[in-house]
Coordinates of C-alpha atoms in Angstrom, one line a residue:
M1 CA 74.3 12.5 33.2
K2 CA 73.4 12.0 29.6
Y3 CA 76.3 11.1 27.4
Y4 CA 75.9 12.2 23.8
V5 CA 77.8 10.4 21.0
R6 CA 77.9 11.9 17.6
T7 CA 79.1 10.1 14.5
A8 CA 79.6 11.0 10.9
T9 CA 76.6 11.5 8.7
L10 CA 75.7 8.4 6.6
S11 CA 73.6 8.4 3.5
H12 CA 71.5 5.2 3.7
P13 CA 67.8 5.9 4.8
A14 CA 68.1 3.4 7.6
H15 CA 71.0 5.2 9.1
S16 CA 69.0 8.3 10.0
V17 CA 66.5 6.2 11.7
V18 CA 69.0 4.3 13.8
L19 CA 71.0 7.5 14.5
L20 CA 67.8 9.0 15.9
A21 CA 67.3 5.9 18.1
L22 CA 70.9 6.1 19.4
K23 CA 70.8 9.9 20.0
R24 CA 70.8 9.6 23.8
L25 CA 72.5 6.7 25.5
T26 CA 74.2 6.3 28.8
K27 CA 77.7 5.1 28.9
S28 CA 76.8 1.8 30.3
R29 CA 74.2 1.2 27.5
I30 CA 76.8 2.1 24.9
L31 CA 79.2 -0.5 26.3
F32 CA 76.5 -3.1 26.5
L33 CA 75.5 -2.4 22.9
M34 CA 79.1 -2.7 21.7
F35 CA 79.4 -6.1 23.5
L36 CA 76.1 -7.3 22.0
M37 CA 77.1 -6.4 18.5
Y38 CA 80.5 -8.0 18.6
I39 CA 78.7 -11.3 19.6
L40 CA 76.1 -11.1 16.9
I41 CA 78.0 -9.6 14.0
P42 CA 79.4 -13.0 12.9
L43 CA 75.8 -14.1 12.2
I44 CA 75.7 -11.7 9.3
S45 CA 77.9 -14.0 7.2
L46 CA 75.1 -16.7 7.2
P47 CA 73.2 -17.2 4.0
S48 CA 70.2 -15.0 3.5
G49 CA 67.8 -17.9 3.8
I50 CA 68.9 -18.6 7.3
M51 CA 68.6 -14.9 8.4
T52 CA 65.4 -15.5 10.3
G53 CA 67.3 -14.1 13.3
G54 CA 67.4 -10.7 11.7
D55 CA 64.1 -9.6 13.1
G56 CA 65.1 -11.0 16.5
L57 CA 68.3 -9.0 16.4
L58 CA 66.4 -5.8 15.7
T59 CA 63.9 -6.6 18.4
S60 CA 66.7 -7.1 20.9
I61 CA 68.2 -3.7 20.0
S62 CA 64.8 -2.1 20.2
D63 CA 64.3 -3.5 23.7
V64 CA 67.6 -1.9 24.8
L65 CA 66.7 1.4 23.2
D66 CA 63.2 1.4 24.5
S67 CA 64.6 1.7 28.0
S68 CA 66.4 4.9 27.1
P69 CA 64.8 8.3 27.9
N70 CA 64.0 9.0 24.2
P71 CA 62.6 5.8 22.5
P72 CA 63.5 5.5 18.8
Q73 CA 61.2 5.0 15.9
D74 CA 59.4 1.6 15.8
S75 CA 61.5 -1.0 13.9
S76 CA 58.6 -1.7 11.6
T77 CA 59.2 1.6 9.9
L78 CA 62.6 0.4 8.6
P79 CA 62.6 -0.2 4.9
Q80 CA 63.1 -3.7 3.4
N81 CA 66.7 -5.1 3.1
T82 CA 68.3 -2.7 5.5
F83 CA 70.1 -5.1 7.7
T84 CA 73.4 -5.1 5.9
P85 CA 73.7 -1.3 6.0
L86 CA 72.9 -1.4 9.7
V87 CA 76.0 -3.6 10.2
S88 CA 78.3 -1.0 8.6
L89 CA 76.5 1.6 10.7
F90 CA 77.1 -0.2 13.9
H91 CA 80.8 -0.7 13.0
S92 CA 81.0 3.0 12.5
F93 CA 79.1 3.6 15.7
I94 CA 81.3 1.4 17.8
S95 CA 84.5 3.0 16.4
A96 CA 83.2 6.6 16.9
S97 CA 81.8 5.8 20.3
S98 CA 85.1 4.3 21.4
R99 CA 87.0 7.4 20.2
S100 CA 84.5 9.8 21.9
L101 CA 84.6 7.9 25.2
Q102 CA 88.3 8.0 25.3
G103 CA 88.5 11.7 24.4
L104 CA 90.9 11.2 21.5
R105 CA 89.3 13.6 19.0
M106 CA 90.7 16.7 20.5
S107 CA 92.6 19.2 18.3
G108 CA 95.6 21.3 19.4
N109 CA 96.9 20.7 22.9
Q110 CA 93.5 20.1 24.5
K111 CA 93.3 16.5 25.8
Q112 CA 90.2 16.8 28.0
P113 CA 86.8 16.8 26.3
L114 CA 84.7 20.0 26.3
H115 CA 81.8 20.1 28.7
I116 CA 78.6 21.6 27.3
I117 CA 76.0 22.7 29.8
V118 CA 72.8 23.6 28.1
N119 CA 69.8 25.1 29.9
P120 CA 66.6 24.5 28.1
A121 CA 64.7 26.9 30.4
A122 CA 67.1 29.8 29.9
G123 CA 65.9 32.9 28.0
Q124 CA 63.5 32.0 25.3
G125 CA 64.4 28.3 25.4
K126 CA 66.3 28.4 22.1
G127 CA 69.6 27.0 23.4
P128 CA 69.1 23.3 22.7
A129 CA 68.1 23.8 19.1
F130 CA 71.0 26.2 18.5
L131 CA 73.4 23.6 20.0
D132 CA 72.2 20.9 17.7
E133 CA 72.0 23.0 14.6
H134 CA 75.2 25.1 14.9
I135 CA 77.5 24.3 17.8
I136 CA 77.7 20.5 17.4
P137 CA 78.5 20.6 13.7
I138 CA 81.3 23.1 14.3
L139 CA 82.8 21.0 17.1
N140 CA 82.6 17.9 14.9
H141 CA 84.2 19.8 12.0
F142 CA 87.2 20.9 14.2
Q143 CA 87.4 17.4 15.8
Q144 CA 86.6 18.6 19.3
S145 CA 85.5 15.9 21.7
Y146 CA 82.6 17.0 24.0
R147 CA 80.1 15.9 26.5
V148 CA 76.6 17.4 26.8
Y149 CA 74.8 18.0 30.1
P150 CA 71.2 19.4 29.9
T151 CA 70.1 21.0 33.1
T152 CA 66.8 19.7 34.5
A153 CA 66.2 21.9 37.5
P154 CA 67.4 25.0 39.3
L155 CA 71.0 24.8 40.6
H156 CA 71.6 21.7 38.4
A157 CA 74.5 23.5 36.6
G158 CA 76.3 23.7 39.9
E159 CA 75.8 20.0 40.5
I160 CA 77.2 19.3 37.0
G161 CA 80.2 21.4 37.8
R162 CA 80.9 19.6 41.0
S163 CA 80.6 16.2 39.3
I164 CA 83.2 17.3 36.7
L165 CA 85.5 18.5 39.5
D166 CA 85.0 15.3 41.5
S167 CA 85.7 13.1 38.5
R168 CA 89.0 14.8 37.9
R169 CA 89.9 14.6 41.6
E170 CA 89.1 10.9 41.8
L171 CA 91.3 10.1 38.9
E172 CA 94.2 12.1 40.3
K173 CA 93.7 10.7 43.8
G174 CA 93.7 7.1 42.6
G175 CA 96.7 7.6 40.4
G176 CA 94.6 6.6 37.4
P177 CA 95.1 8.0 34.0
V178 CA 93.4 11.3 33.3
V179 CA 91.8 11.5 29.9
G180 CA 94.6 12.3 27.5
G181 CA 97.2 11.9 30.2
E182 CA 97.0 15.6 31.3
R183 CA 96.4 16.4 35.0
D184 CA 96.8 20.2 34.8
E185 CA 94.4 20.7 31.8
P186 CA 91.7 23.3 32.4
N187 CA 88.0 22.4 32.6
V188 CA 86.6 24.0 29.5
V189 CA 82.8 24.5 29.6
I190 CA 80.5 25.8 27.0
V191 CA 77.6 27.4 28.7
V192 CA 74.5 27.5 26.5
G193 CA 72.3 29.6 28.7
G194 CA 73.1 32.9 30.3
D195 CA 74.4 34.7 33.3
G196 CA 72.2 32.7 35.6
T197 CA 73.4 29.3 34.3
A198 CA 77.0 30.5 34.5
H199 CA 76.3 31.7 38.1
E200 CA 75.0 28.3 39.1
L201 CA 78.1 26.6 37.7
I202 CA 80.5 29.0 39.4
E203 CA 78.6 28.8 42.7
G204 CA 78.7 25.0 42.6
V205 CA 82.5 24.7 42.2
A206 CA 83.4 27.8 44.2
I207 CA 81.5 26.8 47.3
D208 CA 82.9 23.3 47.0
Q209 CA 86.4 24.8 47.0
Q210 CA 85.6 27.0 50.0
A211 CA 84.3 24.1 52.1
E212 CA 85.9 20.7 52.6
N213 CA 88.1 20.8 49.5
E214 CA 89.8 24.1 50.1
D215 CA 93.3 22.6 50.3
Q216 CA 92.8 20.7 47.0
G217 CA 92.1 23.7 45.0
W218 CA 89.4 23.8 42.3
G219 CA 91.4 23.9 39.2
R220 CA 91.3 26.2 36.2
W221 CA 87.9 26.7 34.6
E222 CA 87.6 28.3 31.2
L223 CA 84.1 29.3 30.2
I224 CA 82.7 29.8 26.7
V225 CA 79.5 31.6 27.5
L226 CA 76.9 31.9 24.7
P227 CA 74.0 34.5 24.9
F228 CA 71.0 32.3 25.5
G229 CA 69.8 33.9 28.8
T230 CA 67.6 36.9 29.4
A231 CA 70.0 39.8 29.8
N232 CA 73.3 38.2 28.9
A233 CA 75.3 40.9 30.7
L234 CA 78.7 39.2 30.5
Y235 CA 78.4 38.3 26.8
Y236 CA 77.4 41.8 25.7
S237 CA 80.0 43.5 27.9
L238 CA 82.6 41.4 26.1
F239 CA 81.0 41.9 22.7
P240 CA 79.0 45.1 22.8
P241 CA 76.2 45.4 20.2
G242 CA 77.2 47.5 17.3
D243 CA 80.9 46.8 17.6
P244 CA 82.5 45.3 14.5
L245 CA 82.9 41.5 14.6
P246 CA 86.4 40.2 15.3
D247 CA 88.2 38.0 12.9
T248 CA 86.1 34.9 12.2
S249 CA 88.0 33.6 9.2
I250 CA 88.6 30.2 10.9
L251 CA 84.9 29.5 10.2
S252 CA 85.5 29.7 6.4
S253 CA 86.6 26.0 6.4
L254 CA 83.1 24.9 7.4
P255 CA 81.0 23.3 4.6
Y256 CA 78.3 26.0 5.3
R257 CA 79.6 29.2 6.9
P258 CA 77.3 30.5 9.6
S259 CA 75.2 33.6 9.0
P260 CA 76.3 36.9 10.6
E261 CA 73.5 36.5 13.1
V262 CA 74.7 33.0 14.1
T263 CA 78.3 34.1 14.1
A264 CA 77.5 37.0 16.5
Q265 CA 76.3 34.5 19.1
I266 CA 79.4 32.2 19.0
L267 CA 82.3 34.7 19.2
P268 CA 83.8 33.2 22.4
L269 CA 83.8 29.7 20.7
V270 CA 85.6 31.3 17.7
S271 CA 88.2 32.7 20.1
F272 CA 88.7 29.3 21.7
L273 CA 89.1 27.6 18.3
K274 CA 91.6 30.2 17.1
R275 CA 93.6 30.3 20.4
S276 CA 95.4 33.4 19.2
S277 CA 95.1 34.9 22.7
S278 CA 94.5 33.7 26.2
P279 CA 91.2 33.7 28.0
L280 CA 90.6 36.6 30.4
P281 CA 90.6 36.2 34.2
L282 CA 87.1 36.5 35.6
P283 CA 87.2 37.9 39.2
I284 CA 84.5 36.6 41.5
T285 CA 83.0 38.6 44.3
L286 CA 82.3 36.7 47.5
T287 CA 79.5 38.1 49.7
T288 CA 79.0 37.0 53.3
L289 CA 75.7 37.9 55.1
L290 CA 76.6 38.3 58.7
P291 CA 74.2 38.3 61.6
A292 CA 74.1 41.1 64.3
L293 CA 77.3 41.2 66.4
S294 CA 77.0 39.5 69.8
Q295 CA 80.6 39.9 70.8
P296 CA 83.6 42.2 70.1
L297 CA 84.6 42.9 66.5
D298 CA 87.9 41.2 66.8
V299 CA 86.4 37.9 67.9
P300 CA 84.5 36.3 65.0
S301 CA 81.7 34.0 66.1
E302 CA 81.5 30.4 65.2
T303 CA 78.4 31.2 63.2
S304 CA 80.2 33.8 61.2
R305 CA 83.0 31.3 60.4
N306 CA 80.5 28.7 59.1
I307 CA 78.6 31.1 56.8
K308 CA 79.2 30.2 53.2
P309 CA 79.9 33.2 51.0
I310 CA 77.7 33.9 47.9
P311 CA 79.8 34.1 44.7
T312 CA 78.8 36.4 42.0
H313 CA 80.4 37.0 38.6
V314 CA 78.1 39.8 37.2
V315 CA 76.5 42.0 39.9
L316 CA 76.1 42.4 43.6
S317 CA 73.6 45.1 44.4
T318 CA 71.4 46.6 47.1
S319 CA 68.9 49.5 47.1
L320 CA 66.9 50.2 43.9
H321 CA 68.3 47.4 41.8
A322 CA 67.5 44.7 44.4
A323 CA 64.2 46.3 45.3
I324 CA 63.0 46.2 41.7
L325 CA 63.9 42.5 41.4
E326 CA 62.1 41.7 44.6
S327 CA 59.0 43.6 43.6
S328 CA 59.0 42.2 40.1
E329 CA 58.8 38.6 41.5
K330 CA 55.7 39.6 43.5
L331 CA 54.1 40.9 40.3
R332 CA 55.0 37.8 38.2
E333 CA 51.6 36.2 38.4
V334 CA 49.7 39.4 37.5
H335 CA 52.2 40.7 35.0
P336 CA 54.2 37.7 33.7
G337 CA 56.0 39.7 31.0
N338 CA 58.7 42.4 31.2
E339 CA 56.0 44.9 32.1
R340 CA 56.4 43.9 35.7
F341 CA 59.9 45.4 35.8
R342 CA 58.6 48.8 34.7
I343 CA 55.9 48.7 37.3
A344 CA 58.4 47.7 40.0
A345 CA 60.8 50.5 39.0
Q346 CA 58.0 53.1 39.3
E347 CA 57.1 51.8 42.7
S348 CA 60.7 51.8 44.0
M349 CA 62.2 54.8 42.3
G350 CA 61.5 57.2 45.2
I351 CA 62.5 55.0 48.1
F352 CA 65.5 56.1 50.3
F353 CA 67.5 53.1 51.6
D354 CA 69.1 53.8 55.0
A355 CA 72.5 52.2 55.4
R356 CA 76.2 53.0 55.6
A357 CA 78.8 51.6 53.3
R358 CA 82.5 51.1 53.9
L359 CA 84.9 50.8 51.0
F360 CA 88.4 49.4 51.4
G361 CA 91.6 49.2 49.5
S362 CA 93.9 46.1 49.5
S363 CA 97.1 45.2 51.2
A364 CA 100.3 45.7 49.2
R365 CA 101.0 43.3 46.4
V366 CA 104.0 42.7 44.2
E367 CA 103.7 43.9 40.6
G368 CA 107.0 43.2 38.8
E369 CA 109.7 44.8 41.0
R370 CA 107.3 47.3 42.5
R371 CA 105.0 47.1 45.5
V372 CA 101.6 48.6 44.7
K373 CA 98.8 49.3 47.1
L374 CA 95.3 49.4 45.6
G375 CA 93.5 52.2 47.4
V376 CA 89.9 53.4 47.1
E377 CA 89.5 55.8 44.2
Q378 CA 86.7 57.9 42.7
W379 CA 86.1 58.8 39.1
D380 CA 86.0 62.6 38.4
P381 CA 84.3 63.2 35.1
R382 CA 85.5 66.8 35.1
V383 CA 89.1 65.8 34.7
G384 CA 88.5 62.3 33.2
S385 CA 90.6 60.3 35.6
W386 CA 90.6 58.3 38.9
V387 CA 91.4 60.4 41.9
K388 CA 91.2 60.2 45.7
P389 CA 87.6 60.3 47.0
F390 CA 86.3 63.8 47.1
T391 CA 82.6 63.8 47.7
E392 CA 81.2 63.6 51.2
H393 CA 82.7 60.7 53.2
R394 CA 84.6 59.8 56.4
S395 CA 88.1 58.4 56.2
L396 CA 88.8 55.0 57.9
A397 CA 92.3 54.7 59.5
D398 CA 94.6 51.7 59.1
E399 CA 95.1 49.4 62.1
D400 CA 98.3 51.2 63.0
G401 CA 96.5 54.6 62.7
K402 CA 99.1 55.9 60.3
G403 CA 97.3 55.5 57.0
E404 CA 93.9 55.3 55.4
S405 CA 92.3 51.9 54.9
G406 CA 89.2 53.1 53.2
I407 CA 86.2 55.4 53.4
E408 CA 82.7 55.4 54.9
L409 CA 79.7 56.7 53.0
Q410 CA 76.6 57.6 55.0
G411 CA 73.1 57.1 53.6
P412 CA 70.4 57.4 52.7
F413 CA 71.1 55.7 49.3
A414 CA 68.9 55.4 46.3
Y415 CA 71.3 53.2 44.2
F416 CA 74.2 51.0 45.2
T417 CA 75.4 48.5 42.7
S418 CA 78.8 46.8 42.3
T419 CA 80.4 44.8 39.5
A420 CA 84.0 43.6 38.8
T421 CA 83.3 42.2 35.4
V422 CA 80.6 43.9 33.3
S423 CA 80.0 47.3 31.8
R424 CA 76.3 46.7 31.1
F425 CA 73.4 44.8 32.6
E426 CA 71.5 44.7 29.3
P427 CA 72.7 45.1 25.8
A428 CA 72.0 48.8 25.8
F429 CA 72.1 49.6 29.6
V430 CA 75.7 50.6 30.2
I431 CA 75.7 51.2 34.0
S432 CA 79.4 50.9 34.6
P433 CA 81.2 52.0 31.4
L434 CA 84.7 52.0 32.9
T435 CA 84.5 48.3 33.8
S436 CA 86.2 46.0 31.4
L437 CA 87.7 42.5 31.5
R438 CA 89.8 43.3 28.4
P439 CA 93.3 44.8 28.9
S440 CA 93.8 48.5 28.5
S441 CA 96.6 50.0 26.5
F442 CA 99.3 51.9 28.4
S443 CA 98.1 55.2 27.0
E444 CA 94.4 54.6 28.0
Q445 CA 95.3 53.3 31.4
S446 CA 97.7 56.2 32.2
Q447 CA 95.1 58.7 31.2
Q448 CA 92.5 57.1 33.4
D449 CA 95.0 57.0 36.3
G450 CA 95.7 60.7 35.9
D451 CA 99.2 60.0 34.7
G452 CA 99.5 62.0 31.5
D453 CA 103.1 61.2 30.9
G454 CA 102.4 57.5 30.5
D455 CA 105.3 56.4 32.7
G456 CA 103.7 53.2 33.7
G457 CA 106.3 51.3 31.7
G458 CA 106.7 50.5 28.0
D459 CA 106.2 52.9 25.1
G460 CA 102.6 53.7 25.8
E461 CA 101.3 51.6 22.9
G462 CA 101.5 48.0 23.9
P463 CA 98.8 45.9 25.6
R464 CA 98.7 45.9 29.4
E465 CA 97.8 42.9 31.4
N466 CA 94.4 43.4 33.1
K467 CA 94.6 41.8 36.6
N468 CA 91.0 42.6 37.3
E469 CA 91.5 43.4 41.0
Y470 CA 88.9 46.1 41.4
I471 CA 85.2 46.2 42.3
Y472 CA 83.4 49.1 40.6
I473 CA 80.6 50.6 42.7
I474 CA 77.9 53.0 41.3
V475 CA 76.3 55.1 44.0
L476 CA 73.4 57.6 44.0
R477 CA 72.8 59.4 47.3
P478 CA 69.7 61.6 47.0
L479 CA 70.5 64.0 49.8
R480 CA 73.5 65.2 47.8
D481 CA 71.0 66.6 45.2
P482 CA 70.3 70.3 45.7
Y483 CA 66.9 69.8 44.0
V484 CA 66.0 67.3 46.7
L485 CA 67.4 69.4 49.5
S486 CA 65.4 72.4 48.4
V487 CA 62.3 70.6 49.8
S488 CA 63.7 71.4 53.2
S489 CA 63.5 75.1 52.7
T490 CA 60.1 74.9 51.1
S491 CA 58.6 72.7 53.8
S492 CA 60.1 74.9 56.5
R493 CA 58.6 78.1 55.1
N494 CA 55.1 76.7 54.2
D495 CA 54.5 74.0 56.9
Q496 CA 56.7 75.3 59.7
C497 CA 58.3 71.9 59.8
E498 CA 61.9 71.5 61.0
R499 CA 62.2 68.2 59.2
P500 CA 61.6 67.8 55.4
D501 CA 59.0 65.2 54.4
R502 CA 60.6 62.0 52.9
A503 CA 57.6 61.6 50.6
D504 CA 58.1 65.0 49.1
Q505 CA 61.9 64.4 48.7
G506 CA 61.1 61.0 47.2
Q507 CA 58.9 62.5 44.5
R508 CA 61.7 64.9 43.5
W509 CA 64.3 62.2 43.6
A510 CA 62.3 59.9 41.5
K511 CA 62.4 62.5 38.7
R512 CA 66.2 62.8 39.0
A513 CA 66.7 59.0 39.2
H514 CA 64.7 58.6 36.0
E515 CA 66.9 61.2 34.3
V516 CA 70.2 59.7 35.5
L517 CA 69.4 56.0 34.8
G518 CA 68.0 57.0 31.4
K519 CA 71.4 58.4 30.5
A520 CA 72.9 54.9 31.1
Y521 CA 71.1 53.9 27.9
H522 CA 73.3 56.4 26.0
N523 CA 76.5 54.5 26.3
G524 CA 76.9 55.2 30.0
A525 CA 76.6 59.0 29.7
H526 CA 75.2 59.1 33.3
I527 CA 78.7 59.2 34.9
D528 CA 79.4 62.5 33.2
L529 CA 76.4 64.3 34.8
T530 CA 77.2 67.1 37.3
Y531 CA 75.0 69.1 39.6
P532 CA 74.5 72.8 39.1
L533 CA 76.8 74.9 41.3
Y534 CA 73.9 76.8 43.0
A535 CA 70.5 75.7 44.4
M536 CA 67.8 77.8 42.9
E537 CA 64.6 77.6 44.8
K538 CA 61.9 76.3 42.5
K539 CA 58.8 78.4 42.1
G540 CA 56.5 75.7 40.8
S541 CA 55.0 72.8 42.6
I542 CA 56.8 69.7 43.8
S543 CA 55.3 67.7 40.9
G544 CA 57.6 69.5 38.5
E545 CA 55.6 72.4 37.1
G546 CA 57.0 75.9 36.8
E547 CA 59.5 77.6 34.5
E548 CA 62.3 77.7 37.0
E549 CA 62.7 73.9 37.1
E550 CA 65.3 73.9 34.4
G551 CA 67.6 75.5 36.9
W552 CA 67.9 72.1 38.6
E553 CA 68.9 70.2 35.5
A554 CA 72.2 68.3 35.6
G555 CA 75.0 69.4 33.3
V556 CA 77.5 67.4 31.4
K557 CA 81.0 67.6 32.9
G558 CA 80.1 70.9 34.5
Q559 CA 81.7 72.6 37.5
G560 CA 79.5 71.0 40.1
E561 CA 80.0 67.7 41.8
P562 CA 79.1 64.5 39.9
V563 CA 75.6 63.2 40.2
V564 CA 76.8 59.6 40.1
E565 CA 79.5 58.6 42.6
L566 CA 81.6 56.0 40.8
Y567 CA 84.2 54.3 43.0
R568 CA 86.6 51.4 42.7
C569 CA 87.9 49.4 45.6
T570 CA 88.9 45.8 46.5
A571 CA 86.3 45.1 49.2
F572 CA 83.3 46.8 50.9
S573 CA 80.6 46.3 53.4
W574 CA 76.9 47.3 53.5
E575 CA 75.2 47.8 56.8
P576 CA 71.5 48.7 56.9
T577 CA 70.6 51.3 59.5
A578 CA 68.4 49.9 62.4
I579 CA 65.0 51.6 62.9
S580 CA 64.5 53.2 66.3
Q581 CA 61.2 52.8 68.1
T582 CA 60.6 56.6 68.1
D583 CA 61.4 57.1 64.4
R584 CA 59.6 54.9 61.9
T585 CA 59.1 57.4 59.2
N586 CA 61.1 55.4 56.7
E587 CA 60.4 51.9 57.8
E588 CA 60.1 50.6 54.2
G589 CA 63.4 52.0 53.1
S590 CA 65.2 50.7 56.2
E591 CA 63.6 47.2 55.8
R592 CA 64.3 46.9 52.1
A593 CA 67.9 48.1 52.6
R594 CA 68.5 44.5 53.8
L595 CA 67.8 43.2 50.3
V596 CA 70.9 42.0 48.3
C597 CA 70.8 40.9 44.7
A598 CA 73.5 38.4 43.7
D599 CA 73.5 37.7 40.0
G600 CA 69.7 38.0 40.0
A601 CA 69.1 36.0 43.1
I602 CA 67.6 37.9 46.0
H603 CA 69.0 37.4 49.5
R604 CA 68.2 39.2 52.8
I605 CA 70.7 40.4 55.4
P606 CA 69.9 39.3 58.9
E607 CA 68.3 42.0 61.0
G608 CA 71.0 44.0 62.6
G609 CA 73.6 42.4 60.4
K610 CA 75.6 43.4 57.4
A611 CA 77.0 42.2 54.1
E612 CA 80.8 41.9 53.6
V613 CA 82.0 41.7 50.0
G614 CA 85.5 40.6 48.9
L615 CA 87.1 39.8 45.6
M616 CA 88.6 36.4 44.5
V617 CA 90.9 36.6 41.5
P618 CA 92.3 33.5 39.8
S619 CA 95.4 32.0 41.5
E620 CA 97.6 28.9 41.3
K621 CA 94.9 27.0 43.2
G622 CA 92.4 27.7 40.5
G623 CA 90.0 30.3 39.2
V624 CA 87.6 31.2 36.4
Y625 CA 88.5 32.5 33.0
V626 CA 86.4 33.5 30.0
W627 CA 87.1 33.2 26.3
A628 CA 86.4 36.4 24.5

């Protein structure tokens, strides 16, 4: 790990040269340099005529610095008579280094240093420069101690997270003093990257906790995520573009106040510095890819027990979303830019993914003095509230057979995407507009819950704690669409076929999918679309010609069923449908139904297996929070 030490700016021309030379030093080299200087500083009191050792001293320091990753300027470039200013510089350096190493420059109640993980490869690669130009001066101004960890390879952020966790555990296990004397302090990490860098960090510490260190817990992690990735879904869900900026008056004490453009990229850091509110709990979904069953359901195999879940903090998806990402990777060499995503979307839009999904509620939990059971609910845009599932499904009974544990949705699917944390996947693509990490007011929550009298407690105006215990699932099932189903009657009349052609249905569905997903760019208006009440047979061709096609257009909060099925639950499973030897008409859709996208990384469900997804919320053993 590189250990960055920052000192106050000094005015002598030699200082800038030496500061550049000392920019990156390991802890051991810093200590050696401190020891070396304390031995040699007394020589400075010798008369100037005897200072022939001056060049020798500079050469020795240069030798030490030359072994560092970033060699400094050659010592010959130093101006004449600079040795005396160098002494004062080293005195300042030693003092500042000692303070930084001991973590004594923290403000407020924070005793542990901030950890800064910067990913030079994320997004457009602007993170490191932004860190040096803006973040570091702000931290220095507010006297925040910090350590900087540049990532050097994929998954490196997870390794950094584990090293931070291991260091804390070693100190506590050995009874040694934790920096600042606080054992229960959170690990505060500034992520200068994006969703992928944050995912690597969370995956690193979460998997460590799930494995050999489960009993130890993994502590409280507070993330300050800055938008230097590609999509920055979490950041722009917390701070939607176009929303007015929150109070940033704390920055007015800086010598040079950041521009509005810079301020808009450091809002979580501003929240951390202000500490006028608490960080928000960040639920993590855990996905286990299980192989085909080889024994009864109630006897988990040893293999299943040893499978490590995949943690995600932004999105867990299958179907179209996962297929686009897989196809885009295959197109990367031919189309290295964003054009490959458009091409991949066009190729995948009409595919039907054969699978079945099961959505589950949670066991009862205590909320104040009441026991509450979180069941599976569906959003009804016609009444603007969460209600019991009402579109086509099969109920799943409880173990005792007296209640309902969840529902089963039969495919084929075209879109199946889940998130517990974000409303948008891009700044303008609002795919799950009802998902929010921020607490809802009583009045807003009671309206969404279909409780118009607002009897959830309080006066209906105060803030409500957001426990973030739901997974939101956005579903599109093409065979619910009367426009797609009309192919059946057309094919039956013209071709004497009993079974509609999937290719023809796919062409019609691609047109609908384009319409629906396009509405997501209008502040999530796609969840308000409803099908027409009747299925008018189209007189034009399948390609979309003919005046009667407008009869198939979706309405907005009309009387028909919603086009988008929006559910919330606490766990779910996704099981691709196996292909029979006699029916291979949709082999591509069945095969690609095994694709799973976890925060942008593509995984594949074992053939005949399934994916099980649960939710991990912060607890006394640890968890992840975000400043916003």
